[in-house]
């Protein structure tokens, strides 16, 4: 989530954001779909949540949306083991709630996707990649179905647009198609989370522990944290994730690094026995997700979603990588474009390969986080591997080359690709500018 800033757009929206609504089904089917929807929390959690999804949660379910690549799942008996792995698109909307807690909801008509993340679960369930795309990334947008009239004339393709404008242009399906074109992978499932979803989820798990290297002060989001360890929940957690001016170099790139640090800690919390063994927390997590997420159609299928749940239950934290999609600044609009190193990230996703992040790429405070020298190593976590030097101009690994069944070849990312694993404890660095 982000504080709203004035942006120059390369696109004049011909259509306001619209969302199609699905007809209501019988009570029995609604109940089944509700239980299935709980699994949407798998972007940051594990399978045990399903067992605690009570029948009375059905009132919280939001109407689903359709993605063009849902057809990839036709005839797939086990979605969690689909060929090439599974890709889930998580979009964070900046839509202001009706209570006015984050400003007047009617001030602007466009609802931006200021957070866009691609979750990739490998086919063999041995590794997970979460790729964050900067909100000011310039992308080409393919022709997309009109959310208001899916069977009518499609929305025209756009040669240049900021990625955070695509949700308002053509809905979640259009964001998914845009990321597909950018990365070369199909995205059959996804969801949209709004402001209160983050606050509710962090509260449901009992708070998320974050490390702050220097005092953070951000008047824009009301984020004020002393140096040290903090357990954040509710609105404090949301403010921490939204802060941009208070961390790193004050850019969206610094904020992404800050968000990755939070999500890594959240993943550690979700895998802890204290969370997964607590029925009250699990029920609260289910309620938080159902009340605050809009999910794609295929996320409503109980059997398929249980299969996804099993894939994240036991993934080694050191094999869960948070990657910032590599970009370079371009002239005008304060925007960024994919750098040459983006080809390496794309190749890893296409070939279902784990990634190895250069540890030196994550050591600079310019990108929002620093290594915590006082953090103890995770029990049983091996030391991070140091990748071999990579030539950014080299041809990426052939995406058609299938990884080995026992030990998939890792993709060593170039030194300008920043990120971290879920096993790493990192600290947010303050913006001193």
PDB file of C-alpha atoms in Angstrom, residues 97-313:
ATOM      1  CA  UNK A  97     -12.166   2.775   2.319  1.00  0.00           C
ATOM      2  CA  UNK A  98     -15.572   4.399   2.670  1.00  0.00           C
ATOM      3  CA  UNK A  99     -14.907   5.436   6.275  1.00  0.00           C
ATOM      4  CA  UNK A 100     -12.425   8.069   5.080  1.00  0.00           C
ATOM      5  CA  UNK A 101      -9.609   6.770   7.303  1.00  0.00           C
ATOM      6  CA  UNK A 102      -7.114   7.212   4.453  1.00  0.00           C
ATOM      7  CA  UNK A 103      -8.559  10.290   2.831  1.00  0.00           C
ATOM      8  CA  UNK A 104     -11.634  11.060   0.798  1.00  0.00           C
ATOM      9  CA  UNK A 105     -12.540   7.926  -1.223  1.00  0.00           C
ATOM     10  CA  UNK A 106     -14.090  10.106  -3.936  1.00  0.00           C
ATOM     11  CA  UNK A 107     -11.143  12.444  -4.510  1.00  0.00           C
ATOM     12  CA  UNK A 108      -9.806  10.450  -7.463  1.00  0.00           C
ATOM     13  CA  UNK A 109     -11.659   8.085  -9.757  1.00  0.00           C
ATOM     14  CA  UNK A 110      -8.729   5.791 -10.586  1.00  0.00           C
ATOM     15  CA  UNK A 111      -7.922   2.870  -8.280  1.00  0.00           C
ATOM     16  CA  UNK A 112      -4.228   2.116  -8.618  1.00  0.00           C
ATOM     17  CA  UNK A 113      -2.389  -1.162  -8.080  1.00  0.00           C
ATOM     18  CA  UNK A 114       0.473   0.356  -6.102  1.00  0.00           C
ATOM     19  CA  UNK A 115       1.602  -3.122  -5.034  1.00  0.00           C
ATOM     20  CA  UNK A 116       2.016  -5.790  -7.705  1.00  0.00           C
ATOM     21  CA  UNK A 117       3.607  -9.110  -6.747  1.00  0.00           C
ATOM     22  CA  UNK A 118       3.963 -12.412  -8.564  1.00  0.00           C
ATOM     23  CA  UNK A 119       4.112 -15.519  -6.357  1.00  0.00           C
ATOM     24  CA  UNK A 120       5.709 -18.522  -8.103  1.00  0.00           C
ATOM     25  CA  UNK A 121       5.439 -21.964  -6.467  1.00  0.00           C
ATOM     26  CA  UNK A 122       7.727 -24.531  -8.093  1.00  0.00           C
ATOM     27  CA  UNK A 123       6.322 -27.698  -9.557  1.00  0.00           C
ATOM     28  CA  UNK A 124       8.300 -29.877  -7.132  1.00  0.00           C
ATOM     29  CA  UNK A 125       7.391 -27.604  -4.179  1.00  0.00           C
ATOM     30  CA  UNK A 126      11.055 -27.115  -3.287  1.00  0.00           C
ATOM     31  CA  UNK A 127      11.196 -23.341  -3.759  1.00  0.00           C
ATOM     32  CA  UNK A 128       9.050 -20.204  -3.973  1.00  0.00           C
ATOM     33  CA  UNK A 129       9.786 -16.832  -5.583  1.00  0.00           C
ATOM     34  CA  UNK A 130       7.905 -13.605  -4.838  1.00  0.00           C
ATOM     35  CA  UNK A 131       8.691 -10.927  -7.427  1.00  0.00           C
ATOM     36  CA  UNK A 132       7.748  -7.292  -6.720  1.00  0.00           C
ATOM     37  CA  UNK A 133       7.212  -4.869  -9.609  1.00  0.00           C
ATOM     38  CA  UNK A 134       7.835  -1.143  -8.949  1.00  0.00           C
ATOM     39  CA  UNK A 135       4.676   0.913  -9.315  1.00  0.00           C
ATOM     40  CA  UNK A 136       6.344   3.311 -11.783  1.00  0.00           C
ATOM     41  CA  UNK A 137       7.529   0.534 -14.103  1.00  0.00           C
ATOM     42  CA  UNK A 138       6.745   1.374 -17.738  1.00  0.00           C
ATOM     43  CA  UNK A 139       5.082  -1.585 -19.453  1.00  0.00           C
ATOM     44  CA  UNK A 140       3.178  -2.397 -22.596  1.00  0.00           C
ATOM     45  CA  UNK A 141      -0.406  -3.435 -21.904  1.00  0.00           C
ATOM     46  CA  UNK A 142      -1.978  -6.031 -24.191  1.00  0.00           C
ATOM     47  CA  UNK A 143      -5.518  -5.907 -25.464  1.00  0.00           C
ATOM     48  CA  UNK A 144      -7.755  -6.771 -22.497  1.00  0.00           C
ATOM     49  CA  UNK A 145     -11.414  -7.735 -22.098  1.00  0.00           C
ATOM     50  CA  UNK A 146     -13.615  -4.885 -20.966  1.00  0.00           C
ATOM     51  CA  UNK A 147     -14.496  -5.669 -17.314  1.00  0.00           C
ATOM     52  CA  UNK A 148     -17.938  -4.144 -17.840  1.00  0.00           C
ATOM     53  CA  UNK A 149     -18.657  -6.086 -21.025  1.00  0.00           C
ATOM     54  CA  UNK A 150     -16.341  -9.131 -21.270  1.00  0.00           C
ATOM     55  CA  UNK A 151     -18.076 -10.402 -24.429  1.00  0.00           C
ATOM     56  CA  UNK A 152     -17.980  -7.021 -26.168  1.00  0.00           C
ATOM     57  CA  UNK A 153     -15.190  -5.006 -27.746  1.00  0.00           C
ATOM     58  CA  UNK A 154     -11.920  -5.379 -25.819  1.00  0.00           C
ATOM     59  CA  UNK A 155      -9.936  -2.487 -24.435  1.00  0.00           C
ATOM     60  CA  UNK A 156      -7.147  -1.443 -26.832  1.00  0.00           C
ATOM     61  CA  UNK A 157      -3.510  -2.303 -26.215  1.00  0.00           C
ATOM     62  CA  UNK A 158      -1.268   0.410 -24.781  1.00  0.00           C
ATOM     63  CA  UNK A 159       2.343   0.816 -25.838  1.00  0.00           C
ATOM     64  CA  UNK A 160       3.437   2.629 -22.687  1.00  0.00           C
ATOM     65  CA  UNK A 161       1.800   2.893 -19.273  1.00  0.00           C
ATOM     66  CA  UNK A 162       2.863   2.766 -15.666  1.00  0.00           C
ATOM     67  CA  UNK A 163       2.064  -0.652 -14.282  1.00  0.00           C
ATOM     68  CA  UNK A 164       0.141   0.805 -11.340  1.00  0.00           C
ATOM     69  CA  UNK A 165      -2.386   2.312 -13.754  1.00  0.00           C
ATOM     70  CA  UNK A 166      -3.410  -1.018 -15.264  1.00  0.00           C
ATOM     71  CA  UNK A 167      -5.878  -2.042 -12.541  1.00  0.00           C
ATOM     72  CA  UNK A 168      -7.928   1.079 -13.189  1.00  0.00           C
ATOM     73  CA  UNK A 169      -7.661   0.566 -16.942  1.00  0.00           C
ATOM     74  CA  UNK A 170      -8.790  -3.037 -17.213  1.00  0.00           C
ATOM     75  CA  UNK A 171      -9.117  -4.708 -13.818  1.00  0.00           C
ATOM     76  CA  UNK A 172      -7.183  -7.563 -12.238  1.00  0.00           C
ATOM     77  CA  UNK A 173      -7.337  -9.642 -15.418  1.00  0.00           C
ATOM     78  CA  UNK A 174      -5.566  -6.914 -17.367  1.00  0.00           C
ATOM     79  CA  UNK A 175      -2.851  -6.620 -14.693  1.00  0.00           C
ATOM     80  CA  UNK A 176      -2.323 -10.382 -14.944  1.00  0.00           C
ATOM     81  CA  UNK A 177      -2.098 -10.255 -18.751  1.00  0.00           C
ATOM     82  CA  UNK A 178       0.381  -7.369 -18.537  1.00  0.00           C
ATOM     83  CA  UNK A 179       2.656  -9.245 -16.106  1.00  0.00           C
ATOM     84  CA  UNK A 180       2.362 -12.342 -18.291  1.00  0.00           C
ATOM     85  CA  UNK A 181       3.589 -10.390 -21.292  1.00  0.00           C
ATOM     86  CA  UNK A 182       6.393  -8.846 -19.235  1.00  0.00           C
ATOM     87  CA  UNK A 183       7.687 -12.096 -17.693  1.00  0.00           C
ATOM     88  CA  UNK A 184       6.691 -14.759 -20.207  1.00  0.00           C
ATOM     89  CA  UNK A 185       4.768 -16.933 -17.704  1.00  0.00           C
ATOM     90  CA  UNK A 186       1.070 -17.727 -17.453  1.00  0.00           C
ATOM     91  CA  UNK A 187      -0.897 -16.509 -14.422  1.00  0.00           C
ATOM     92  CA  UNK A 188      -4.087 -18.520 -13.838  1.00  0.00           C
ATOM     93  CA  UNK A 189      -4.950 -17.293 -10.319  1.00  0.00           C
ATOM     94  CA  UNK A 190      -4.780 -14.065  -8.347  1.00  0.00           C
ATOM     95  CA  UNK A 191      -6.390 -11.647  -5.937  1.00  0.00           C
ATOM     96  CA  UNK A 192      -6.696  -8.016  -4.850  1.00  0.00           C
ATOM     97  CA  UNK A 193      -6.147  -6.887  -1.266  1.00  0.00           C
ATOM     98  CA  UNK A 194      -7.086  -3.437   0.044  1.00  0.00           C
ATOM     99  CA  UNK A 195      -5.865  -1.272   2.938  1.00  0.00           C
ATOM    100  CA  UNK A 196      -7.608  -2.983   5.808  1.00  0.00           C
ATOM    101  CA  UNK A 197      -6.581  -6.431   4.593  1.00  0.00           C
ATOM    102  CA  UNK A 198      -2.964  -5.851   5.596  1.00  0.00           C
ATOM    103  CA  UNK A 199      -3.931  -4.440   8.975  1.00  0.00           C
ATOM    104  CA  UNK A 200      -6.344  -7.292   9.675  1.00  0.00           C
ATOM    105  CA  UNK A 201      -3.895 -10.027   8.651  1.00  0.00           C
ATOM    106  CA  UNK A 202      -1.054  -8.655  10.766  1.00  0.00           C
ATOM    107  CA  UNK A 203      -3.390  -8.527  13.768  1.00  0.00           C
ATOM    108  CA  UNK A 204      -4.658 -12.032  13.105  1.00  0.00           C
ATOM    109  CA  UNK A 205      -1.182 -13.540  13.414  1.00  0.00           C
ATOM    110  CA  UNK A 206      -0.522 -11.664  16.638  1.00  0.00           C
ATOM    111  CA  UNK A 207       1.757  -9.039  15.113  1.00  0.00           C
ATOM    112  CA  UNK A 208       4.817  -9.145  12.869  1.00  0.00           C
ATOM    113  CA  UNK A 209       8.281  -8.479  14.269  1.00  0.00           C
ATOM    114  CA  UNK A 210      10.379  -5.952  12.344  1.00  0.00           C
ATOM    115  CA  UNK A 211      13.875  -4.611  12.882  1.00  0.00           C
ATOM    116  CA  UNK A 212      14.611  -0.883  12.495  1.00  0.00           C
ATOM    117  CA  UNK A 213      18.253   0.141  12.082  1.00  0.00           C
ATOM    118  CA  UNK A 214      17.764   3.891  12.642  1.00  0.00           C
ATOM    119  CA  UNK A 215      14.742   5.903  13.799  1.00  0.00           C
ATOM    120  CA  UNK A 216      12.097   6.230  11.068  1.00  0.00           C
ATOM    121  CA  UNK A 217      10.006   9.387  10.851  1.00  0.00           C
ATOM    122  CA  UNK A 218       7.457   9.799   8.061  1.00  0.00           C
ATOM    123  CA  UNK A 219       4.774  12.459   8.390  1.00  0.00           C
ATOM    124  CA  UNK A 220       3.062  11.297   5.198  1.00  0.00           C
ATOM    125  CA  UNK A 221       2.002   7.928   6.625  1.00  0.00           C
ATOM    126  CA  UNK A 222       2.343   8.666  10.336  1.00  0.00           C
ATOM    127  CA  UNK A 223       5.164   6.148  10.729  1.00  0.00           C
ATOM    128  CA  UNK A 224       7.394   6.910  13.725  1.00  0.00           C
ATOM    129  CA  UNK A 225       9.618   4.084  14.980  1.00  0.00           C
ATOM    130  CA  UNK A 226      12.703   4.151  17.175  1.00  0.00           C
ATOM    131  CA  UNK A 227      15.686   1.966  16.320  1.00  0.00           C
ATOM    132  CA  UNK A 228      15.276  -1.595  17.565  1.00  0.00           C
ATOM    133  CA  UNK A 229      12.821  -4.478  17.311  1.00  0.00           C
ATOM    134  CA  UNK A 230       9.099  -3.744  17.016  1.00  0.00           C
ATOM    135  CA  UNK A 231       6.080  -6.032  16.838  1.00  0.00           C
ATOM    136  CA  UNK A 232       3.627  -4.340  14.493  1.00  0.00           C
ATOM    137  CA  UNK A 233      -0.032  -5.145  13.988  1.00  0.00           C
ATOM    138  CA  UNK A 234      -3.130  -3.422  12.684  1.00  0.00           C
ATOM    139  CA  UNK A 235      -2.698   0.139  11.476  1.00  0.00           C
ATOM    140  CA  UNK A 236       0.945   0.302  12.613  1.00  0.00           C
ATOM    141  CA  UNK A 237       1.777  -2.577  10.258  1.00  0.00           C
ATOM    142  CA  UNK A 238      -0.076  -0.891   7.409  1.00  0.00           C
ATOM    143  CA  UNK A 239       1.752   2.407   7.988  1.00  0.00           C
ATOM    144  CA  UNK A 240       5.080   0.577   7.988  1.00  0.00           C
ATOM    145  CA  UNK A 241       4.302  -1.058   4.635  1.00  0.00           C
ATOM    146  CA  UNK A 242       3.069   2.185   3.113  1.00  0.00           C
ATOM    147  CA  UNK A 243       6.013   4.343   4.163  1.00  0.00           C
ATOM    148  CA  UNK A 244       8.171   5.516   1.300  1.00  0.00           C
ATOM    149  CA  UNK A 245       9.593   8.845   2.445  1.00  0.00           C
ATOM    150  CA  UNK A 246      10.782   7.335   5.727  1.00  0.00           C
ATOM    151  CA  UNK A 247      12.993   4.509   4.430  1.00  0.00           C
ATOM    152  CA  UNK A 248      15.899   3.900   2.059  1.00  0.00           C
ATOM    153  CA  UNK A 249      16.285   6.640  -0.531  1.00  0.00           C
ATOM    154  CA  UNK A 250      12.640   7.726  -0.290  1.00  0.00           C
ATOM    155  CA  UNK A 251      11.716   5.971  -3.534  1.00  0.00           C
ATOM    156  CA  UNK A 252       9.265   3.203  -4.315  1.00  0.00           C
ATOM    157  CA  UNK A 253      12.265   0.891  -4.752  1.00  0.00           C
ATOM    158  CA  UNK A 254      13.223   1.464  -1.120  1.00  0.00           C
ATOM    159  CA  UNK A 255       9.655   0.820  -0.047  1.00  0.00           C
ATOM    160  CA  UNK A 256       9.603  -2.520  -1.895  1.00  0.00           C
ATOM    161  CA  UNK A 257      12.714  -3.610   0.004  1.00  0.00           C
ATOM    162  CA  UNK A 258      11.001  -2.592   3.239  1.00  0.00           C
ATOM    163  CA  UNK A 259       7.905  -4.571   2.293  1.00  0.00           C
ATOM    164  CA  UNK A 260       9.985  -7.640   1.517  1.00  0.00           C
ATOM    165  CA  UNK A 261      11.561  -7.483   4.966  1.00  0.00           C
ATOM    166  CA  UNK A 262       8.075  -7.379   6.514  1.00  0.00           C
ATOM    167  CA  UNK A 263       6.790 -10.257   4.372  1.00  0.00           C
ATOM    168  CA  UNK A 264       9.832 -12.394   5.196  1.00  0.00           C
ATOM    169  CA  UNK A 265       9.091 -11.903   8.875  1.00  0.00           C
ATOM    170  CA  UNK A 266       5.408 -12.626   8.286  1.00  0.00           C
ATOM    171  CA  UNK A 267       6.330 -15.879   6.530  1.00  0.00           C
ATOM    172  CA  UNK A 268       8.479 -16.908   9.482  1.00  0.00           C
ATOM    173  CA  UNK A 269       5.582 -16.141  11.800  1.00  0.00           C
ATOM    174  CA  UNK A 270       3.124 -18.083   9.664  1.00  0.00           C
ATOM    175  CA  UNK A 271       5.351 -21.164   9.659  1.00  0.00           C
ATOM    176  CA  UNK A 272       5.832 -21.093  13.403  1.00  0.00           C
ATOM    177  CA  UNK A 273       3.991 -23.681  15.497  1.00  0.00           C
ATOM    178  CA  UNK A 274       2.577 -20.918  17.650  1.00  0.00           C
ATOM    179  CA  UNK A 275       0.519 -19.595  14.744  1.00  0.00           C
ATOM    180  CA  UNK A 276      -0.430 -22.748  12.874  1.00  0.00           C
ATOM    181  CA  UNK A 277      -1.344 -24.497  16.098  1.00  0.00           C
ATOM    182  CA  UNK A 278      -3.649 -21.749  17.363  1.00  0.00           C
ATOM    183  CA  UNK A 279      -7.276 -22.185  16.163  1.00  0.00           C
ATOM    184  CA  UNK A 280      -8.210 -18.637  17.180  1.00  0.00           C
ATOM    185  CA  UNK A 281      -5.416 -17.118  15.087  1.00  0.00           C
ATOM    186  CA  UNK A 282      -6.218 -19.372  12.151  1.00  0.00           C
ATOM    187  CA  UNK A 283      -9.867 -18.403  12.200  1.00  0.00           C
ATOM    188  CA  UNK A 284      -8.884 -14.727  12.428  1.00  0.00           C
ATOM    189  CA  UNK A 285      -6.592 -15.128   9.427  1.00  0.00           C
ATOM    190  CA  UNK A 286      -9.410 -16.695   7.424  1.00  0.00           C
ATOM    191  CA  UNK A 287     -11.756 -13.857   8.351  1.00  0.00           C
ATOM    192  CA  UNK A 288      -9.148 -11.226   7.454  1.00  0.00           C
ATOM    193  CA  UNK A 289      -8.595 -12.725   4.012  1.00  0.00           C
ATOM    194  CA  UNK A 290     -12.244 -13.297   3.147  1.00  0.00           C
ATOM    195  CA  UNK A 291     -13.268  -9.816   4.251  1.00  0.00           C
ATOM    196  CA  UNK A 292     -10.514  -7.951   2.445  1.00  0.00           C
ATOM    197  CA  UNK A 293      -9.598  -9.833  -0.729  1.00  0.00           C
ATOM    198  CA  UNK A 294     -11.237 -10.123  -4.133  1.00  0.00           C
ATOM    199  CA  UNK A 295     -10.191 -13.468  -5.644  1.00  0.00           C
ATOM    200  CA  UNK A 296     -10.126 -14.904  -9.135  1.00  0.00           C
ATOM    201  CA  UNK A 297     -12.590 -17.632 -10.134  1.00  0.00           C
ATOM    202  CA  UNK A 298     -10.244 -20.583  -9.767  1.00  0.00           C
ATOM    203  CA  UNK A 299      -9.407 -19.553  -6.222  1.00  0.00           C
ATOM    204  CA  UNK A 300     -12.991 -20.599  -5.396  1.00  0.00           C
ATOM    205  CA  UNK A 301     -12.375 -24.318  -6.092  1.00  0.00           C
ATOM    206  CA  UNK A 302     -11.913 -26.217  -2.787  1.00  0.00           C
ATOM    207  CA  UNK A 303      -9.999 -29.221  -4.179  1.00  0.00           C
ATOM    208  CA  UNK A 304      -7.585 -27.141  -6.233  1.00  0.00           C
ATOM    209  CA  UNK A 305      -6.979 -24.640  -3.474  1.00  0.00           C
ATOM    210  CA  UNK A 306      -6.233 -27.320  -0.901  1.00  0.00           C
ATOM    211  CA  UNK A 307      -3.598 -28.554  -3.325  1.00  0.00           C
ATOM    212  CA  UNK A 308      -2.022 -25.082  -3.396  1.00  0.00           C
ATOM    213  CA  UNK A 309      -2.099 -25.007   0.392  1.00  0.00           C
ATOM    214  CA  UNK A 310      -0.018 -28.139   0.682  1.00  0.00           C
ATOM    215  CA  UNK A 311       2.740 -26.658  -1.458  1.00  0.00           C
ATOM    216  CA  UNK A 312       3.628 -23.897   0.993  1.00  0.00           C
ATOM    217  CA  UNK A 313       3.244 -25.830   4.194  1.00  0.00           C
TER     218      UNK A 313
END
